[in-house]
Tab-separated table of C-alpha atoms in Angstrom:
chain	number	residue	atom	x	y	z
A	1	MET	CA	74.249	116.718	101.538
A	2	HIS	CA	77.929	117.656	101.654
A	3	THR	CA	79.842	117.708	98.394
A	4	VAL	CA	83.350	116.234	98.285
A	5	SER	CA	84.887	119.742	98.223
A	6	GLN	CA	82.776	120.866	101.176
A	7	LYS	CA	83.864	117.835	103.198
A	8	SER	CA	87.494	118.458	102.290
A	9	ILE	CA	87.253	122.016	103.604
A	10	VAL	CA	85.548	120.825	106.801
A	11	ILE	CA	88.243	118.165	107.340
A	12	LEU	CA	91.033	120.718	106.809
A	13	ILE	CA	89.550	123.195	109.285
A	14	LEU	CA	88.851	120.430	111.821
A	15	ILE	CA	92.459	119.268	111.601
A	16	LEU	CA	93.675	122.789	112.381
A	17	LEU	CA	91.289	123.127	115.316
A	18	LEU	CA	91.904	119.667	116.716
A	19	CYS	CA	95.668	120.171	116.731
A	20	THR	CA	95.446	122.892	119.404
A	21	GLY	CA	97.471	121.964	122.508
A	22	LEU	CA	98.465	118.475	121.420
A	23	PHE	CA	102.187	118.537	122.115
A	24	ALA	CA	102.402	116.609	125.360
A	25	GLN	CA	103.784	113.069	125.283
A	26	VAL	CA	101.255	110.506	126.494
A	27	ALA	CA	102.964	107.177	125.722
A	28	THR	CA	106.028	105.507	124.213
A	29	ILE	CA	106.315	102.601	121.774
A	30	GLU	CA	108.373	99.992	123.622
A	31	TYR	CA	108.080	97.112	121.161
A	32	LEU	CA	106.554	96.326	117.784
A	33	GLU	CA	106.444	93.716	115.060
A	34	GLY	CA	105.192	93.854	111.483
A	35	TRP	CA	103.354	96.807	109.972
A	36	VAL	CA	102.516	99.545	112.465
A	37	ASP	CA	101.742	103.160	111.557
A	38	ILE	CA	101.143	106.332	113.548
A	39	LYS	CA	98.551	108.749	112.222
A	40	ARG	CA	99.048	112.299	113.502
A	41	PRO	CA	96.094	114.664	114.162
A	42	ASN	CA	97.183	116.779	111.170
A	43	GLY	CA	96.530	113.792	108.891
A	44	ASP	CA	100.157	112.720	108.350
A	45	THR	CA	100.870	108.979	108.619
A	46	VAL	CA	104.368	107.770	109.531
A	47	GLU	CA	105.905	104.356	110.101
A	48	ALA	CA	106.111	103.534	113.809
A	49	LEU	CA	109.497	102.744	115.321
A	50	ILE	CA	110.532	101.428	118.728
A	51	GLY	CA	111.136	104.378	121.030
A	52	ASP	CA	108.726	106.717	119.235
A	53	ALA	CA	106.844	109.159	121.451
A	54	LEU	CA	103.069	109.282	121.121
A	55	PHE	CA	101.184	112.509	121.700
A	56	LYS	CA	97.578	113.232	122.557
A	57	ASP	CA	95.205	112.182	119.759
A	58	ASP	CA	97.895	110.299	117.806
A	59	THR	CA	96.431	107.076	116.405
A	60	VAL	CA	98.315	103.762	116.297
A	61	ILE	CA	97.209	101.509	113.426
A	62	THR	CA	98.369	97.900	113.098
A	63	GLY	CA	98.191	95.776	109.956
A	64	ASP	CA	97.508	92.070	109.495
A	65	ASP	CA	100.914	91.178	110.946
A	66	GLY	CA	101.364	94.204	113.193
A	67	THR	CA	101.548	94.314	116.977
A	68	ALA	CA	102.731	97.091	119.270
A	69	THR	CA	103.364	97.498	122.985
A	70	LEU	CA	103.035	100.973	124.498
A	71	THR	CA	103.963	102.196	127.956
A	72	LYS	CA	102.409	105.186	129.663
A	73	ASP	CA	104.264	107.014	132.449
A	74	ASP	CA	105.549	103.706	133.900
A	75	GLN	CA	101.967	103.136	135.013
A	76	ALA	CA	100.452	101.107	132.186
A	77	GLU	CA	101.332	98.670	129.442
A	78	ILE	CA	99.092	98.625	126.379
A	79	ILE	CA	99.331	95.709	123.950
A	80	ILE	CA	97.811	96.374	120.524
A	81	SER	CA	96.878	93.323	118.441
A	82	PRO	CA	96.873	93.074	114.619
A	83	ASN	CA	94.215	94.988	112.659
A	84	SER	CA	93.579	97.435	115.492
A	85	VAL	CA	93.194	101.205	115.798
A	86	PHE	CA	94.055	102.883	119.120
A	87	SER	CA	94.518	106.421	120.447
A	88	ILE	CA	94.919	108.251	123.770
A	89	ARG	CA	92.664	111.261	124.263
A	90	GLU	CA	91.864	113.700	127.039
A	91	ILE	CA	88.682	115.187	128.438
A	92	ASP	CA	88.253	117.897	131.075
A	93	SER	CA	86.320	116.767	134.141
A	94	GLY	CA	85.750	119.333	136.862
A	95	GLY	CA	88.834	121.307	135.893
A	96	GLU	CA	91.105	118.240	135.812
A	97	LYS	CA	92.468	116.444	132.764
A	98	GLU	CA	91.141	112.909	132.408
A	99	THR	CA	92.803	110.357	130.145
A	100	VAL	CA	90.610	108.346	127.764
A	101	MET	CA	92.178	105.383	125.964
A	102	HIS	CA	90.175	104.752	122.813
A	103	THR	CA	89.938	101.447	120.947
A	104	ALA	CA	88.307	102.292	117.610
A	105	LEU	CA	88.761	98.820	116.160
A	106	GLY	CA	90.406	95.536	117.058
A	107	SER	CA	91.730	94.075	120.311
A	108	ILE	CA	93.734	95.906	122.989
A	109	LYS	CA	95.047	94.427	126.268
A	110	PHE	CA	95.655	96.791	129.177
A	111	LYS	CA	97.965	96.107	132.126
A	112	PHE	CA	97.954	98.830	134.774
A	113	LEU	CA	100.996	98.566	137.000
A	114	ARG	CA	99.718	101.274	139.332
A	115	LEU	CA	96.970	103.888	139.370
A	116	PHE	CA	97.526	107.424	140.575
A	117	GLY	CA	95.013	110.251	140.895
A	118	ARG	CA	92.027	110.205	138.563
A	119	GLU	CA	91.324	106.764	137.140
A	120	PRO	CA	91.617	106.521	133.350
A	121	LYS	CA	88.656	105.794	131.130
A	122	ILE	CA	88.570	103.234	128.344
A	123	SER	CA	86.322	103.871	125.334
A	124	THR	CA	85.204	102.293	122.075
A	125	PRO	CA	83.006	103.987	119.442
A	126	SER	CA	79.940	102.985	121.493
A	127	THR	CA	81.013	102.527	125.157
A	128	VAL	CA	82.961	104.046	128.031
A	129	ALA	CA	84.512	102.094	130.915
A	130	GLY	CA	86.067	103.195	134.195
A	131	VAL	CA	89.138	101.341	135.419
A	132	ARG	CA	89.752	100.147	138.948
A	133	GLY	CA	91.590	97.046	137.880
A	134	THR	CA	94.985	96.027	136.696
A	135	GLU	CA	94.489	93.744	133.700
A	136	PHE	CA	91.699	93.537	131.126
A	137	THR	CA	91.068	93.386	127.358
A	138	VAL	CA	88.838	95.488	125.095
A	139	TYR	CA	87.496	94.239	121.767
A	140	ALA	CA	85.886	96.653	119.277
A	141	GLY	CA	83.992	95.114	116.355
A	142	ASP	CA	83.470	96.269	112.784
A	143	GLU	CA	79.764	96.926	113.395
A	144	GLY	CA	80.159	98.931	116.612
A	145	SER	CA	79.873	96.193	119.222
A	146	ALA	CA	82.318	96.096	122.130
A	147	LEU	CA	83.419	93.291	124.428
A	148	PHE	CA	85.199	93.802	127.771
A	149	THR	CA	86.887	90.971	129.675
A	150	VAL	CA	88.623	91.334	133.057
A	151	ASP	CA	91.590	89.278	134.265
A	152	SER	CA	92.017	91.134	137.566
A	153	GLY	CA	90.619	94.166	139.369
A	154	GLU	CA	87.382	95.924	138.454
A	155	VAL	CA	86.042	97.662	135.332
A	156	ILE	CA	82.743	99.567	135.133
A	157	VAL	CA	81.311	99.482	131.601
A	158	THR	CA	78.674	102.094	130.734
A	159	SER	CA	76.478	102.485	127.656
A	160	GLN	CA	73.248	104.450	127.281
A	161	GLY	CA	73.601	105.504	130.912
A	162	VAL	CA	73.525	101.918	132.209
A	163	PRO	CA	76.613	100.704	134.148
A	164	VAL	CA	77.767	97.109	134.608
A	165	VAL	CA	80.507	96.225	137.098
A	166	LEU	CA	82.963	93.525	136.005
A	167	VAL	CA	85.424	91.765	138.284
A	168	GLU	CA	88.000	89.039	137.728
A	169	ASP	CA	87.076	86.410	135.126
A	170	GLU	CA	83.937	88.288	133.974
A	171	GLY	CA	82.988	89.869	130.661
A	172	VAL	CA	80.189	91.851	129.036
A	173	GLU	CA	79.181	92.637	125.478
A	174	VAL	CA	77.673	95.931	124.326
A	175	LYS	CA	76.008	96.604	120.982
A	176	ALA	CA	76.091	100.095	119.503
A	177	GLY	CA	73.392	102.363	120.860
A	178	ARG	CA	72.219	99.824	123.434
A	179	ALA	CA	72.696	99.163	127.141
A	180	PRO	CA	75.258	96.490	128.097
A	181	GLY	CA	74.101	92.884	127.896
A	182	ALA	CA	74.213	90.403	130.763
A	183	LYS	CA	77.702	89.842	132.104
A	184	PHE	CA	79.144	86.351	131.850
A	185	GLU	CA	81.935	84.249	133.336
A	186	LEU	CA	84.996	83.630	131.206
A	187	LYS	CA	85.870	80.341	132.931
A	188	GLY	CA	89.430	80.605	131.697
A	189	ARG	CA	88.491	80.416	128.034
A	190	PRO	CA	90.297	82.880	125.722
A	191	ILE	CA	88.380	85.157	123.359
A	192	ASP	CA	89.265	84.802	119.678
A	193	TYR	CA	88.778	88.349	118.357
A	194	SER	CA	88.542	87.302	114.720
A	195	ALA	CA	85.832	84.702	115.444
A	196	TRP	CA	83.934	87.088	117.750
A	197	ASN	CA	84.109	89.938	115.222
A	198	SER	CA	82.909	87.643	112.424
A	199	GLU	CA	79.996	86.462	114.578
A	200	LYS	CA	78.975	90.059	115.384
A	201	GLN	CA	79.108	91.002	111.698
A	202	GLN	CA	76.922	88.037	110.773
A	203	GLU	CA	74.373	89.077	113.402
A	204	PHE	CA	74.468	92.642	112.073
A	205	SER	CA	74.056	91.488	108.472
A	206	ALA	CA	70.994	89.439	109.418
A	207	ASP	CA	69.186	92.684	110.337
A	208	PRO	CA	71.324	95.629	109.177
A	209	ILE	CA	68.537	98.181	109.577
A	210	GLN	CA	68.214	97.544	113.312
A	211	GLY	CA	71.986	97.510	113.655
A	212	LEU	CA	72.276	100.865	111.908
A	213	LEU	CA	69.536	102.358	114.058
A	214	GLY	CA	71.624	101.423	117.103
A	215	ILE	CA	74.629	103.187	115.568
A	216	GLU	CA	72.400	106.190	114.876
A	217	ARG	CA	71.348	106.354	118.536
A	218	GLN	CA	74.995	106.398	119.540
A	219	MET	CA	75.786	109.140	117.025
A	220	GLU	CA	72.849	111.201	118.304
A	221	GLU	CA	74.266	110.932	121.833
A	222	TYR	CA	77.610	112.334	120.690
A	223	ILE	CA	75.936	115.107	118.721
A	224	ARG	CA	73.850	116.185	121.716
A	225	GLU	CA	77.059	116.557	123.709
A	226	VAL	CA	78.639	118.595	120.901
A	227	GLU	CA	75.649	120.908	120.585
A	228	ASN	CA	75.433	121.555	124.339
A	229	LEU	CA	79.164	122.202	124.645
A	230	LYS	CA	79.211	124.408	121.563
A	231	GLU	CA	76.477	126.645	122.993
A	232	ASN	CA	78.369	127.051	126.268
A	233	PHE	CA	81.632	127.577	124.405
A	234	GLN	CA	80.174	130.377	122.299
A	235	SER	CA	78.832	132.044	125.419
A	236	SER	CA	82.288	131.858	127.032
A	237	LEU	CA	83.919	133.385	123.964
A	238	GLU	CA	81.470	136.276	124.041
A	239	ASP	CA	82.210	136.830	127.739
A	240	ILE	CA	85.947	136.777	127.002
A	241	LYS	CA	85.512	139.356	124.260
A	242	GLU	CA	83.553	141.635	126.608
A	243	GLY	CA	86.108	141.130	129.381
A	244	ARG	CA	89.020	142.020	127.120
A	245	ASN	CA	87.235	145.173	125.984
A	246	GLU	CA	86.658	146.113	129.619
A	247	TYR	CA	90.352	145.403	130.355
A	248	GLN	CA	91.400	147.899	127.691
A	249	LYS	CA	88.984	150.472	129.077
A	250	ILE	CA	90.288	150.049	132.650
A	251	LYS	CA	93.868	150.211	131.389
A	252	GLN	CA	93.232	153.576	129.761
A	253	GLU	CA	91.296	155.010	132.707
A	254	SER	CA	93.061	153.478	135.758
A	255	GLY	CA	96.426	152.139	134.604
A	256	ASP	CA	98.159	148.790	134.108
A	257	ASP	CA	97.908	147.471	137.673
A	258	ALA	CA	94.131	147.905	137.917
A	259	ALA	CA	93.659	146.418	134.447
A	260	THR	CA	95.882	143.422	135.266
A	261	ASN	CA	93.996	142.740	138.499
A	262	PHE	CA	90.688	142.905	136.639
A	263	TYR	CA	91.951	140.526	133.955
A	264	GLN	CA	93.253	137.969	136.446
A	265	ASP	CA	90.072	138.037	138.531
A	266	ASN	CA	87.465	138.205	135.753
A	267	VAL	CA	88.834	137.117	132.374
A	268	VAL	CA	91.325	134.347	133.169
A	269	PRO	CA	88.662	132.113	134.823
A	270	ILE	CA	86.476	132.419	131.719
A	271	GLU	CA	89.433	131.630	129.451
A	272	THR	CA	90.139	128.544	131.553
A	273	GLU	CA	86.517	127.460	131.247
A	274	ALA	CA	86.587	128.034	127.477
A	275	GLY	CA	89.721	125.888	127.213
A	276	ALA	CA	87.999	123.035	129.053
A	277	LEU	CA	84.921	123.328	126.851
A	278	ASN	CA	87.097	123.265	123.735
A	279	GLN	CA	88.911	120.182	125.063
A	280	ASN	CA	85.607	118.361	125.514
A	281	LEU	CA	84.259	119.500	122.159
A	282	ARG	CA	87.321	117.982	120.539
A	283	TYR	CA	86.840	114.748	122.476
A	284	PHE	CA	83.210	114.261	121.403
A	285	ILE	CA	83.885	115.296	117.810
A	286	LEU	CA	86.693	112.708	117.646
A	287	SER	CA	84.413	110.073	119.209
A	288	ALA	CA	81.753	110.787	116.589
A	289	TYR	CA	84.388	110.733	113.851
A	290	SER	CA	85.587	107.324	115.047
A	291	LEU	CA	82.038	105.992	114.755
A	292	ASP	CA	81.665	107.494	111.284
A	293	ARG	CA	85.091	106.450	109.991
A	294	TYR	CA	85.564	102.970	111.388
A	295	VAL	CA	82.042	101.616	111.898
A	296	LEU	CA	79.874	103.288	109.264
A	297	GLY	CA	82.720	103.185	106.752
A	298	LYS	CA	83.137	99.446	107.272
A	299	GLN	CA	79.410	98.798	106.878
A	300	TYR	CA	79.291	100.841	103.697
A	301	LEU	CA	82.074	98.685	102.187
A	302	ASN	CA	80.400	95.488	103.391
A	303	THR	CA	77.114	96.539	101.804
A	304	LYS	CA	78.902	97.202	98.526
A	305	ALA	CA	80.391	93.698	98.657
A	306	TYR	CA	77.031	92.094	99.518
A	307	GLU	CA	75.364	93.948	96.651
A	308	LEU	CA	78.032	92.904	94.132
A	309	THR	CA	77.856	89.257	95.204
A	310	LYS	CA	74.021	89.324	95.112
A	311	LYS	CA	73.710	88.531	98.827
A	312	ILE	CA	71.277	91.443	99.052
A	313	SER	CA	69.126	93.099	96.415
A	314	LYS	CA	69.811	96.529	94.986
A	315	ALA	CA	66.724	97.874	96.778
A	316	GLU	CA	67.966	96.510	100.127
A	317	ALA	CA	71.385	98.010	99.507
A	318	GLN	CA	69.887	101.401	98.688
A	319	GLU	CA	67.930	101.398	101.944
A	320	ILE	CA	71.116	100.635	103.882
A	321	TYR	CA	73.060	103.340	102.019
A	322	SER	CA	70.317	105.832	102.805
A	323	ILE	CA	70.569	105.214	106.560
A	324	ILE	CA	74.378	105.235	106.498
A	325	ASN	CA	74.365	108.561	104.644
A	326	ARG	CA	71.821	110.000	107.076
A	327	ILE	CA	73.960	109.096	110.078
A	328	SER	CA	77.158	110.313	108.419
A	329	GLU	CA	75.586	113.623	107.409
A	330	SER	CA	74.471	114.197	110.994
A	331	PHE	CA	78.122	113.903	112.027
A	332	TRP	CA	79.361	116.327	109.379
A	333	SER	CA	76.659	118.782	110.376
A	334	ALA	CA	77.904	118.577	113.975
A	335	ALA	CA	81.447	119.150	112.703
A	336	ASP	CA	80.209	122.281	110.965
A	337	THR	CA	78.689	123.565	114.214
A	338	TYR	CA	82.039	123.056	115.948
A	339	ILE	CA	83.737	125.160	113.303
A	340	GLY	CA	80.960	127.741	113.607
A	341	ALA	CA	81.792	128.157	117.286
A	342	PHE	CA	84.923	130.052	116.234
A	343	ASP	CA	83.109	132.637	114.129
A	344	ILE	CA	82.992	135.508	116.647
């Protein structure tokens, strides 16, 4: 079990590591109303203003009366509803940067004006979707469920390795740690996020243990990715260290030109690979953090409220707390392994 001081140290080190290479603008705030904040990767929170630039891994947070409209490279318009949490991340795929637009909580509408190159991905704490369409909405619930609805084009929603293809006027719901449900027709009816989110929370509260086990499956999936990437990352760092030692040796024995040629041919490719692995480690750590912070954190507070109002017994609450703590500790352990990757 982590103590508060241990967690504080882990958070501080993670912030320093996650801030590497963030300074590239990914979107602009074109319009806003009400309370809207931007949370930077270093932990600072600032009031959002029209015209503000957003950078990779910045998080936009709207309050009860807050809405914001973002534009990205004149290619997309992103409309963030009240009580939502949204960020733009990147992942390396085959040596190319791939944009991932993450809805941690709330309701986000996407309008793609045009698509160039690699198609962006859309994620929630428990799902990933590929975009081939122009207009769709993503809803992320307090208990980890996600709902995707498509107005035009095509969106492929994947969870637990199972894809579902949505086209115009179709939707699908996904519960945390489970495959997508059956897709359905919208028939022109709008989705009320507040009502949908309340319904999902009621379903979760009816059997919180099963709901938490689904969240745990999702967390385990993220942690497996982190562990695999961390092992490869450590191996790359060791190869880089050996290559740099060999570079120095060649420089002393054969001169600068021979050493430079060796470095370009043998070390630079490994450094590039290590950078991609680090990029993906950051992505999966942030995905796991989103699950821990916004889903588990919400369920912990809900359980406290249910216990105080006698909706559940103390024994039931303790069982729920135990599972929440188990899932959360698995995340912090994974965060520790990420930090450990830099120990050579």
